[in-house]
């Protein structure tokens, strides 16, 4: 059997999320609505994080002024696509996520003080768990039939200062929209199963 | 419109991957086959990483001896489910991923030396990008109709020493299988859209 039939997820959904979805370099003019982003978030919020800490935070860059301020800090090669994407999202990790923990983990509110009293511990945990959520978000954008183009080529301290505060660490900038003409390069090779998986 | 109809991904697939999928605490005896894991990997390998660096590595713990060695380093609360899961996977980040970069990024092989010559840079990049891939893997396991239970409650240095080497950093241990009786706790609350998303 091929992986298409071994999986419960139907082939069309496999293609939508993984096989045919690509990082787009060009976009159509079709806007990405608030309702679409909310639908994405309300789907991906259920995917797991440690202690349900849910540290991902999302800034939607919608005004011309904010777009210009972001572009100034993007790597040069990323500027054209970030300038033209219908929507740009800045993903960050909330290092003070523990404030929400008693509400997020009602059966174990002590986790806040037992495990996350110290800032360096929170920063490490927020980075890992917000990055997991960033991946869920990328697949959620694809679930909405849109292309998601994640980028880490930007000036992190400058973007943090421009849009965030000391408690929020930037993770990535994501271009979102319907793919335009010649939206992608040829697919690069992937590592084979045997190169990645070891049985012990 | 609800998010169910705003998304291109059909509601059954939304449920399979996000809404009804849960971290299982009990499992049936049904084995997880090599073919299933290969189908999961051959699906999720396409999801994006920076420079296509693909640093995730997977150890499948299949022998009794390896399972016992892993259990010794798990947090006490995680031991029963890790002892009984049909399959346990140890996910790690390959800090020497740059060796594969010329093959993975054939249009820009210089990236290996331009960006990843220094080990601390590689470690940071491998952590973030392997964590993205860990999230893709968790959703891929769900795409196979299986429950994935990610855990970070274990002795990281001991697990690294037992199963890996200095070039590979543990990320998480994942219990995999069909959910058994009383497999999950009630779903914990999630942050609302307005608590997570800011428009600028």
Tab-separated table of N, CA, C and O in Angstrom, chain A residues 35-156:
chain	number	residue	atom	x	y	z
A	35	UNK	N	-12.277	36.724	9.187
A	35	UNK	CA	-13.022	35.483	9.436
A	35	UNK	C	-12.173	34.263	9.071
A	35	UNK	O	-12.221	33.244	9.750
A	36	UNK	N	-11.389	34.375	8.009
A	36	UNK	CA	-10.521	33.247	7.639
A	36	UNK	C	-9.451	33.003	8.711
A	36	UNK	O	-9.182	31.868	9.078
A	37	UNK	N	-8.835	34.086	9.190
A	37	UNK	CA	-7.789	33.914	10.211
A	37	UNK	C	-8.394	33.346	11.492
A	37	UNK	O	-7.812	32.485	12.148
A	38	UNK	N	-9.593	33.831	11.824
A	38	UNK	CA	-10.244	33.311	13.029
A	38	UNK	C	-10.562	31.824	12.873
A	38	UNK	O	-10.415	31.046	13.822
A	39	UNK	N	-10.985	31.422	11.665
A	39	UNK	CA	-11.276	30.007	11.417
A	39	UNK	C	-10.004	29.169	11.570
A	39	UNK	O	-10.035	28.069	12.133
A	40	UNK	N	-8.894	29.697	11.074
A	40	UNK	CA	-7.609	28.993	11.225
A	40	UNK	C	-7.266	28.861	12.710
A	40	UNK	O	-6.952	27.769	13.198
A	41	UNK	N	-7.336	29.976	13.428
A	41	UNK	CA	-6.967	29.912	14.852
A	41	UNK	C	-7.887	28.973	15.626
A	41	UNK	O	-7.416	28.185	16.464
A	42	UNK	N	-9.193	29.067	15.353
A	42	UNK	CA	-10.137	28.252	16.116
A	42	UNK	C	-10.016	26.762	15.797
A	42	UNK	O	-10.575	25.927	16.504
A	43	UNK	N	-9.290	26.433	14.728
A	43	UNK	CA	-8.966	25.031	14.449
A	43	UNK	C	-7.671	24.620	15.152
A	43	UNK	O	-7.623	23.621	15.862
A	44	UNK	N	-6.641	25.422	14.972
A	44	UNK	CA	-5.311	24.971	15.427
A	44	UNK	C	-5.095	25.159	16.927
A	44	UNK	O	-4.162	24.592	17.490
A	45	UNK	N	-5.967	25.900	17.574
A	45	UNK	CA	-5.792	26.113	19.016
A	45	UNK	C	-5.885	24.814	19.803
A	45	UNK	O	-5.417	24.743	20.939
A	46	UNK	N	-6.485	23.768	19.187
A	46	UNK	CA	-6.656	22.505	19.907
A	46	UNK	C	-5.416	21.619	19.898
A	46	UNK	O	-5.338	20.669	20.677
A	47	UNK	N	-4.464	21.889	19.025
A	47	UNK	CA	-3.288	21.014	18.945
A	47	UNK	C	-2.423	21.179	20.197
A	47	UNK	O	-2.433	22.228	20.844
A	48	UNK	N	-1.662	20.141	20.553
A	48	UNK	CA	-1.090	20.090	21.907
A	48	UNK	C	0.135	20.973	22.152
A	48	UNK	O	0.974	21.153	21.275
A	49	UNK	N	0.193	21.514	23.374
A	49	UNK	CA	1.419	22.126	23.915
A	49	UNK	C	1.616	21.577	25.325
A	49	UNK	O	0.663	21.087	25.942
A	50	UNK	N	2.833	21.672	25.833
A	50	UNK	CA	3.147	21.159	27.166
A	50	UNK	C	2.350	21.941	28.215
A	50	UNK	O	2.384	23.181	28.223
A	51	UNK	N	1.654	21.235	29.070
A	51	UNK	CA	0.805	21.844	30.105
A	51	UNK	C	-0.241	22.776	29.495
A	51	UNK	O	-0.695	23.688	30.159
A	52	UNK	N	-0.551	22.564	28.232
A	52	UNK	CA	-1.531	23.417	27.536
A	52	UNK	C	-1.130	24.890	27.631
A	52	UNK	O	-1.975	25.786	27.712
A	53	UNK	N	0.160	25.163	27.628
A	53	UNK	CA	0.623	26.527	27.912
A	53	UNK	C	0.313	27.519	26.796
A	53	UNK	O	0.279	28.732	27.041
A	54	UNK	N	0.154	27.051	25.564
A	54	UNK	CA	-0.362	27.877	24.465
A	54	UNK	C	0.308	29.254	24.372
A	54	UNK	O	-0.361	30.288	24.412
A	55	UNK	N	1.642	29.293	24.202
A	55	UNK	CA	2.349	30.580	24.266
A	55	UNK	C	2.378	31.364	22.952
A	55	UNK	O	2.902	32.478	22.919
A	56	UNK	N	1.833	30.818	21.864
A	56	UNK	CA	1.883	31.533	20.580
A	56	UNK	C	1.041	32.801	20.620
A	56	UNK	O	-0.103	32.784	21.088
A	57	UNK	N	1.614	33.893	20.103
A	57	UNK	CA	0.860	35.142	19.910
A	57	UNK	C	1.029	35.567	18.461
A	57	UNK	O	2.078	35.306	17.845
A	58	UNK	N	0.005	36.201	17.902
A	58	UNK	CA	-0.034	36.508	16.474
A	58	UNK	C	-0.348	37.989	16.275
A	58	UNK	O	-1.361	38.472	16.793
A	59	UNK	N	0.518	38.689	15.539
A	59	UNK	CA	0.208	40.053	15.113
A	59	UNK	C	-0.116	40.024	13.625
A	59	UNK	O	0.702	39.568	12.818
A	60	UNK	N	-1.292	40.502	13.275
A	60	UNK	CA	-1.676	40.625	11.868
A	60	UNK	C	-1.312	42.027	11.404
A	60	UNK	O	-1.796	43.018	11.961
A	61	UNK	N	-0.436	42.091	10.400
A	61	UNK	CA	0.051	43.384	9.907
A	61	UNK	C	-0.903	43.835	8.801
A	61	UNK	O	-0.818	43.362	7.662
A	62	UNK	N	-1.834	44.746	9.131
A	62	UNK	CA	-2.900	45.101	8.181
A	62	UNK	C	-2.824	46.551	7.702
A	62	UNK	O	-3.388	46.877	6.665
A	63	UNK	N	-2.167	47.424	8.437
A	63	UNK	CA	-2.114	48.826	7.994
A	63	UNK	C	-0.865	49.061	7.144
A	63	UNK	O	0.149	48.352	7.275
A	64	UNK	N	-0.947	50.049	6.254
A	64	UNK	CA	0.204	50.380	5.409
A	64	UNK	C	1.397	50.794	6.268
A	64	UNK	O	2.540	50.458	5.968
A	65	UNK	N	1.106	51.534	7.326
A	65	UNK	CA	2.182	51.993	8.197
A	65	UNK	C	2.911	50.814	8.854
A	65	UNK	O	4.143	50.755	8.850
A	66	UNK	N	2.171	49.866	9.375
A	66	UNK	CA	2.799	48.709	10.027
A	66	UNK	C	3.559	47.864	9.004
A	66	UNK	O	4.664	47.372	9.284
A	67	UNK	N	2.991	47.711	7.819
A	67	UNK	CA	3.679	46.947	6.761
A	67	UNK	C	5.029	47.602	6.438
A	67	UNK	O	6.043	46.916	6.304
A	68	UNK	N	5.039	48.935	6.321
A	68	UNK	CA	6.285	49.648	6.004
A	68	UNK	C	7.310	49.481	7.124
A	68	UNK	O	8.507	49.269	6.874
A	69	UNK	N	6.825	49.539	8.359
A	69	UNK	CA	7.751	49.381	9.486
A	69	UNK	C	8.331	47.976	9.534
A	69	UNK	O	9.488	47.774	9.890
A	70	UNK	N	7.530	46.981	9.163
A	70	UNK	CA	8.047	45.608	9.129
A	70	UNK	C	9.038	45.428	7.985
A	70	UNK	O	10.125	44.854	8.178
A	71	UNK	N	8.684	45.945	6.809
A	71	UNK	CA	9.549	45.767	5.633
A	71	UNK	C	10.953	46.292	5.886
A	71	UNK	O	11.934	45.716	5.411
A	72	UNK	N	11.053	47.373	6.625
A	72	UNK	CA	12.363	47.977	6.889
A	72	UNK	C	13.306	47.010	7.600
A	72	UNK	O	14.531	47.148	7.499
A	73	UNK	N	12.731	46.023	8.306
A	73	UNK	CA	13.571	45.095	9.070
A	73	UNK	C	13.679	43.710	8.438
A	73	UNK	O	14.323	42.824	9.012
A	74	UNK	N	13.026	43.508	7.273
A	74	UNK	CA	13.121	42.215	6.605
A	74	UNK	C	14.424	42.133	5.813
A	74	UNK	O	14.925	43.140	5.297
A	75	UNK	N	14.973	40.925	5.698
A	75	UNK	CA	16.116	40.717	4.807
A	75	UNK	C	15.701	41.119	3.395
A	75	UNK	O	14.541	40.948	3.004
A	76	UNK	N	16.656	41.647	2.650
A	76	UNK	CA	16.337	42.213	1.338
A	76	UNK	C	15.612	41.220	0.440
A	76	UNK	O	14.647	41.579	-0.247
A	77	UNK	N	16.060	39.970	0.449
A	77	UNK	CA	15.453	38.969	-0.425
A	77	UNK	C	14.005	38.653	-0.068
A	77	UNK	O	13.262	38.111	-0.878
A	78	UNK	N	13.608	38.961	1.164
A	78	UNK	CA	12.235	38.682	1.588
A	78	UNK	C	11.289	39.864	1.367
A	78	UNK	O	10.069	39.704	1.478
A	79	UNK	N	11.847	41.053	1.061
A	79	UNK	CA	11.000	42.254	1.006
A	79	UNK	C	9.933	42.228	-0.077
A	79	UNK	O	8.775	42.561	0.211
A	80	UNK	N	10.267	41.849	-1.333
A	80	UNK	CA	9.230	41.923	-2.373
A	80	UNK	C	7.992	41.089	-2.040
A	80	UNK	O	6.865	41.558	-2.178
A	81	UNK	N	8.182	39.861	-1.563
A	81	UNK	CA	7.003	39.023	-1.300
A	81	UNK	C	6.249	39.502	-0.051
A	81	UNK	O	5.021	39.449	-0.006
A	82	UNK	N	6.996	39.997	0.942
A	82	UNK	CA	6.318	40.511	2.133
A	82	UNK	C	5.595	41.825	1.814
A	82	UNK	O	4.593	42.160	2.447
A	83	UNK	N	6.087	42.561	0.828
A	83	UNK	CA	5.414	43.801	0.414
A	83	UNK	C	4.107	43.517	-0.311
A	83	UNK	O	3.174	44.318	-0.261
A	84	UNK	N	4.019	42.368	-0.982
A	84	UNK	CA	2.866	42.116	-1.853
A	84	UNK	C	1.907	41.057	-1.311
A	84	UNK	O	0.821	40.886	-1.863
A	85	UNK	N	2.283	40.352	-0.255
A	85	UNK	CA	1.373	39.332	0.293
A	85	UNK	C	0.095	40.005	0.791
A	85	UNK	O	0.155	41.062	1.428
A	86	UNK	N	-1.075	39.429	0.532
A	86	UNK	CA	-2.333	40.017	1.011
A	86	UNK	C	-2.365	40.211	2.527
A	86	UNK	O	-2.941	41.162	3.021
A	87	UNK	N	-1.746	39.281	3.234
A	87	UNK	CA	-1.690	39.418	4.692
A	87	UNK	C	-0.321	38.939	5.175
A	87	UNK	O	0.223	37.966	4.653
A	88	UNK	N	0.207	39.647	6.175
A	88	UNK	CA	1.467	39.245	6.796
A	88	UNK	C	1.215	39.080	8.289
A	88	UNK	O	0.583	39.941	8.918
A	89	UNK	N	1.680	37.969	8.840
A	89	UNK	CA	1.505	37.709	10.274
A	89	UNK	C	2.870	37.597	10.936
A	89	UNK	O	3.770	36.948	10.404
A	90	UNK	N	3.007	38.244	12.070
A	90	UNK	CA	4.211	38.103	12.892
A	90	UNK	C	3.866	37.166	14.043
A	90	UNK	O	2.969	37.464	14.844
A	91	UNK	N	4.565	36.045	14.117
A	91	UNK	CA	4.326	35.081	15.197
A	91	UNK	C	5.365	35.279	16.288
A	91	UNK	O	6.555	35.457	16.004
A	92	UNK	N	4.925	35.248	17.538
A	92	UNK	CA	5.863	35.412	18.650
A	92	UNK	C	5.508	34.465	19.788
A	92	UNK	O	4.430	33.866	19.806
A	93	UNK	N	6.453	34.347	20.731
A	93	UNK	CA	6.264	33.521	21.924
A	93	UNK	C	6.084	34.431	23.129
A	93	UNK	O	6.887	35.356	23.338
A	94	UNK	N	5.042	34.184	23.905
A	94	UNK	CA	4.789	34.970	25.121
A	94	UNK	C	5.533	34.322	26.285
A	94	UNK	O	5.145	33.252	26.765
A	95	UNK	N	6.608	34.988	26.743
A	95	UNK	CA	7.421	34.436	27.828
A	95	UNK	C	6.746	34.546	29.196
A	95	UNK	O	7.258	34.029	30.180
A	96	UNK	N	5.626	35.226	29.240
A	96	UNK	CA	4.847	35.334	30.486
A	96	UNK	C	3.552	34.519	30.385
A	96	UNK	O	2.547	34.851	31.025
A	97	UNK	N	3.610	33.451	29.570
A	97	UNK	CA	2.438	32.600	29.369
A	97	UNK	C	1.910	32.016	30.673
A	97	UNK	O	0.729	31.637	30.772
A	98	UNK	N	2.782	31.939	31.693
A	98	UNK	CA	2.379	31.293	32.939
A	98	UNK	C	1.241	32.049	33.630
A	98	UNK	O	0.515	31.457	34.433
A	99	UNK	N	1.086	33.327	33.316
A	99	UNK	CA	-0.027	34.087	33.917
A	99	UNK	C	-1.376	33.477	33.531
A	99	UNK	O	-2.335	33.579	34.298
A	100	UNK	N	-1.443	32.885	32.332
A	100	UNK	CA	-2.700	32.287	31.862
A	100	UNK	C	-2.847	30.825	32.301
A	100	UNK	O	-3.907	30.228	32.102
A	101	UNK	N	-1.778	30.240	32.844
A	101	UNK	CA	-1.808	28.788	33.112
A	101	UNK	C	-2.940	28.324	34.041
A	101	UNK	O	-3.567	27.293	33.770
A	102	UNK	N	-3.226	29.042	35.132
A	102	UNK	CA	-4.315	28.554	35.993
A	102	UNK	C	-5.643	28.432	35.247
A	102	UNK	O	-6.419	27.503	35.497
A	103	UNK	N	-5.879	29.330	34.264
A	103	UNK	CA	-7.111	29.232	33.469
A	103	UNK	C	-7.003	28.115	32.428
A	103	UNK	O	-7.991	27.443	32.132
A	104	UNK	N	-5.789	27.912	31.890
A	104	UNK	CA	-5.611	26.933	30.811
A	104	UNK	C	-5.498	25.508	31.337
A	104	UNK	O	-5.720	24.546	30.595
A	105	UNK	N	-5.112	25.369	32.605
A	105	UNK	CA	-4.873	24.045	33.172
A	105	UNK	C	-5.624	23.942	34.505
A	105	UNK	O	-5.005	23.798	35.571
A	106	UNK	N	-6.958	24.005	34.453
A	106	UNK	CA	-7.740	24.124	35.690
A	106	UNK	C	-7.555	22.960	36.660
A	106	UNK	O	-7.738	23.135	37.867
A	107	UNK	N	-7.157	21.765	36.136
A	107	UNK	CA	-6.996	20.623	37.041
A	107	UNK	C	-5.630	20.617	37.725
A	107	UNK	O	-5.369	19.782	38.583
A	108	UNK	N	-4.752	21.538	37.347
A	108	UNK	CA	-3.412	21.546	37.934
A	108	UNK	C	-2.840	22.973	37.926
A	108	UNK	O	-1.788	23.231	37.359
A	109	UNK	N	-3.525	23.899	38.582
A	109	UNK	CA	-3.094	25.303	38.548
A	109	UNK	C	-1.729	25.525	39.210
A	109	UNK	O	-1.056	26.517	38.928
A	110	UNK	N	-1.328	24.563	40.047
A	110	UNK	CA	-0.023	24.701	40.705
A	110	UNK	C	1.142	24.675	39.717
A	110	UNK	O	2.264	25.062	40.059
A	111	UNK	N	0.912	24.188	38.501
A	111	UNK	CA	2.001	24.113	37.515
A	111	UNK	C	2.656	25.475	37.323
A	111	UNK	O	3.863	25.578	37.110
A	112	UNK	N	1.850	26.519	37.399
A	112	UNK	CA	2.377	27.879	37.208
A	112	UNK	C	3.580	28.140	38.113
A	112	UNK	O	4.624	28.591	37.639
A	113	UNK	N	3.437	27.866	39.412
A	113	UNK	CA	4.525	28.174	40.336
A	113	UNK	C	5.510	27.024	40.497
A	113	UNK	O	6.691	27.236	40.751
A	114	UNK	N	5.024	25.786	40.313
A	114	UNK	CA	5.904	24.624	40.470
A	114	UNK	C	6.965	24.560	39.370
A	114	UNK	O	8.121	24.242	39.618
A	115	UNK	N	6.546	24.834	38.133
A	115	UNK	CA	7.448	24.614	37.005
A	115	UNK	C	7.909	25.888	36.324
A	115	UNK	O	8.940	25.884	35.663
A	116	UNK	N	7.136	26.961	36.429
A	116	UNK	CA	7.405	28.109	35.573
A	116	UNK	C	7.656	29.402	36.345
A	116	UNK	O	7.423	30.493	35.835
A	117	UNK	N	8.152	29.270	37.572
A	117	UNK	CA	8.416	30.469	38.373
A	117	UNK	C	9.595	31.258	37.811
A	117	UNK	O	9.664	32.476	37.975
A	118	UNK	N	10.522	30.579	37.133
A	118	UNK	CA	11.741	31.266	36.679
A	118	UNK	C	11.682	31.618	35.204
A	118	UNK	O	11.375	30.783	34.360
A	119	UNK	N	12.072	32.833	34.908
A	119	UNK	CA	11.989	33.345	33.544
A	119	UNK	C	12.777	32.522	32.520
A	119	UNK	O	12.258	32.240	31.434
A	120	UNK	N	14.038	32.117	32.822
A	120	UNK	CA	14.762	31.340	31.794
A	120	UNK	C	14.041	30.032	31.438
A	120	UNK	O	14.036	29.617	30.279
A	121	UNK	N	13.427	29.394	32.414
A	121	UNK	CA	12.660	28.175	32.152
A	121	UNK	C	11.473	28.497	31.254
A	121	UNK	O	11.169	27.771	30.299
A	122	UNK	N	10.808	29.606	31.543
A	122	UNK	CA	9.650	29.998	30.717
A	122	UNK	C	10.073	30.312	29.290
A	122	UNK	O	9.387	29.939	28.336
A	123	UNK	N	11.220	31.013	29.152
A	123	UNK	CA	11.662	31.382	27.797
A	123	UNK	C	11.933	30.137	26.958
A	123	UNK	O	11.575	30.068	25.782
A	124	UNK	N	12.579	29.143	27.561
A	124	UNK	CA	12.892	27.920	26.825
A	124	UNK	C	11.607	27.183	26.452
A	124	UNK	O	11.434	26.726	25.318
A	125	UNK	N	10.692	27.091	27.407
A	125	UNK	CA	9.446	26.378	27.164
A	125	UNK	C	8.573	27.123	26.155
A	125	UNK	O	7.951	26.501	25.280
A	126	UNK	N	8.537	28.444	26.260
A	126	UNK	CA	7.721	29.245	25.328
A	126	UNK	C	8.261	29.125	23.907
A	126	UNK	O	7.491	29.030	22.950
A	127	UNK	N	9.592	29.120	23.773
A	127	UNK	CA	10.176	28.997	22.430
A	127	UNK	C	9.751	27.683	21.775
A	127	UNK	O	9.276	27.660	20.638
A	128	UNK	N	9.918	26.588	22.505
A	128	UNK	CA	9.598	25.277	21.931
A	128	UNK	C	8.100	25.146	21.656
A	128	UNK	O	7.677	24.737	20.570
A	129	UNK	N	7.283	25.537	22.614
A	129	UNK	CA	5.846	25.302	22.451
A	129	UNK	C	5.193	26.283	21.488
A	129	UNK	O	4.263	25.914	20.759
A	130	UNK	N	5.677	27.514	21.442
A	130	UNK	CA	5.154	28.452	20.443
A	130	UNK	C	5.605	28.025	19.044
A	130	UNK	O	4.885	28.248	18.066
A	131	UNK	N	6.777	27.406	18.943
A	131	UNK	CA	7.232	26.911	17.638
A	131	UNK	C	6.362	25.743	17.180
A	131	UNK	O	6.011	25.646	16.001
A	132	UNK	N	6.000	24.846	18.094
A	132	UNK	CA	5.026	23.802	17.740
A	132	UNK	C	3.745	24.450	17.218
A	132	UNK	O	3.207	24.060	16.173
A	133	UNK	N	3.268	25.467	17.913
A	133	UNK	CA	2.017	26.123	17.483
A	133	UNK	C	2.193	26.869	16.164
A	133	UNK	O	1.242	26.987	15.391
A	134	UNK	N	3.411	27.385	15.918
A	134	UNK	CA	3.663	28.040	14.627
A	134	UNK	C	3.491	27.030	13.496
A	134	UNK	O	2.912	27.331	12.446
A	135	UNK	N	3.977	25.804	13.719
A	135	UNK	CA	3.800	24.752	12.702
A	135	UNK	C	2.322	24.427	12.525
A	135	UNK	O	1.849	24.255	11.396
A	136	UNK	N	1.581	24.333	13.630
A	136	UNK	CA	0.135	24.090	13.508
A	136	UNK	C	-0.510	25.225	12.706
A	136	UNK	O	-1.397	24.994	11.876
A	137	UNK	N	-0.070	26.455	12.967
A	137	UNK	CA	-0.641	27.613	12.265
A	137	UNK	C	-0.364	27.529	10.765
A	137	UNK	O	-1.260	27.782	9.946
A	138	UNK	N	0.864	27.171	10.389
A	138	UNK	CA	1.193	27.056	8.959
A	138	UNK	C	0.277	26.032	8.274
A	138	UNK	O	-0.237	26.272	7.174
A	139	UNK	N	0.076	24.897	8.937
A	139	UNK	CA	-0.812	23.883	8.352
A	139	UNK	C	-2.266	24.353	8.391
A	139	UNK	O	-3.051	24.030	7.492
A	140	UNK	N	-2.631	25.140	9.399
A	140	UNK	CA	-3.988	25.691	9.474
A	140	UNK	C	-4.261	26.669	8.337
A	140	UNK	O	-5.361	26.694	7.773
A	141	UNK	N	-3.262	27.481	8.000
A	141	UNK	CA	-3.405	28.401	6.869
A	141	UNK	C	-3.617	27.597	5.591
A	141	UNK	O	-4.466	27.935	4.747
A	142	UNK	N	-2.875	26.513	5.448
A	142	UNK	CA	-3.059	25.645	4.283
A	142	UNK	C	-4.443	24.989	4.301
A	142	UNK	O	-5.044	24.792	3.244
A	143	UNK	N	-4.925	24.676	5.494
A	143	UNK	CA	-6.267	24.094	5.611
A	143	UNK	C	-7.331	25.062	5.115
A	143	UNK	O	-8.416	24.656	4.708
A	144	UNK	N	-7.012	26.361	5.148
A	144	UNK	CA	-7.936	27.384	4.642
A	144	UNK	C	-7.777	27.578	3.141
A	144	UNK	O	-8.402	28.484	2.565
A	145	UNK	N	-6.955	26.763	2.498
A	145	UNK	CA	-6.767	26.869	1.056
A	145	UNK	C	-5.819	27.990	0.660
A	145	UNK	O	-5.766	28.397	-0.499
A	146	UNK	N	-5.049	28.473	1.619
A	146	UNK	CA	-4.122	29.569	1.364
A	146	UNK	C	-2.687	29.071	1.438
A	146	UNK	O	-2.401	28.053	2.079
A	147	UNK	N	-1.781	29.808	0.812
A	147	UNK	CA	-0.367	29.504	0.946
A	147	UNK	C	0.200	30.271	2.139
A	147	UNK	O	-0.167	31.422	2.380
A	148	UNK	N	1.080	29.606	2.897
A	148	UNK	CA	1.753	30.226	4.042
A	148	UNK	C	3.245	30.218	3.759
A	148	UNK	O	3.816	29.149	3.528
A	149	UNK	N	3.856	31.373	3.760
A	149	UNK	CA	5.289	31.468	3.496
A	149	UNK	C	6.039	31.922	4.734
A	149	UNK	O	6.147	33.114	4.995
A	150	UNK	N	6.555	30.972	5.532
A	150	UNK	CA	7.266	31.346	6.759
A	150	UNK	C	8.670	31.862	6.452
A	150	UNK	O	9.355	31.332	5.584
A	151	UNK	N	9.099	32.883	7.194
A	151	UNK	CA	10.431	33.467	7.006
A	151	UNK	C	11.057	33.791	8.350
A	151	UNK	O	10.385	34.323	9.234
A	152	UNK	N	12.351	33.493	8.461
A	152	UNK	CA	13.096	33.938	9.643
A	152	UNK	C	14.205	34.906	9.243
A	152	UNK	O	15.031	35.270	10.089
A	153	UNK	N	14.194	35.330	7.993
A	153	UNK	CA	15.192	36.294	7.521
A	153	UNK	C	14.759	37.720	7.804
A	153	UNK	O	14.275	38.413	6.915
A	154	UNK	N	14.907	38.136	9.069
A	154	UNK	CA	14.615	39.522	9.456
A	154	UNK	C	15.419	39.857	10.694
A	154	UNK	O	15.998	38.975	11.335
A	155	UNK	N	15.454	41.130	11.015
A	155	UNK	CA	16.213	41.611	12.176
A	155	UNK	C	15.361	41.397	13.429
A	155	UNK	O	14.473	42.197	13.732
A	156	UNK	N	15.644	40.330	14.154
A	156	UNK	CA	14.786	39.948	15.283
A	156	UNK	C	14.707	41.034	16.360
A	156	UNK	O	13.597	41.392	16.775
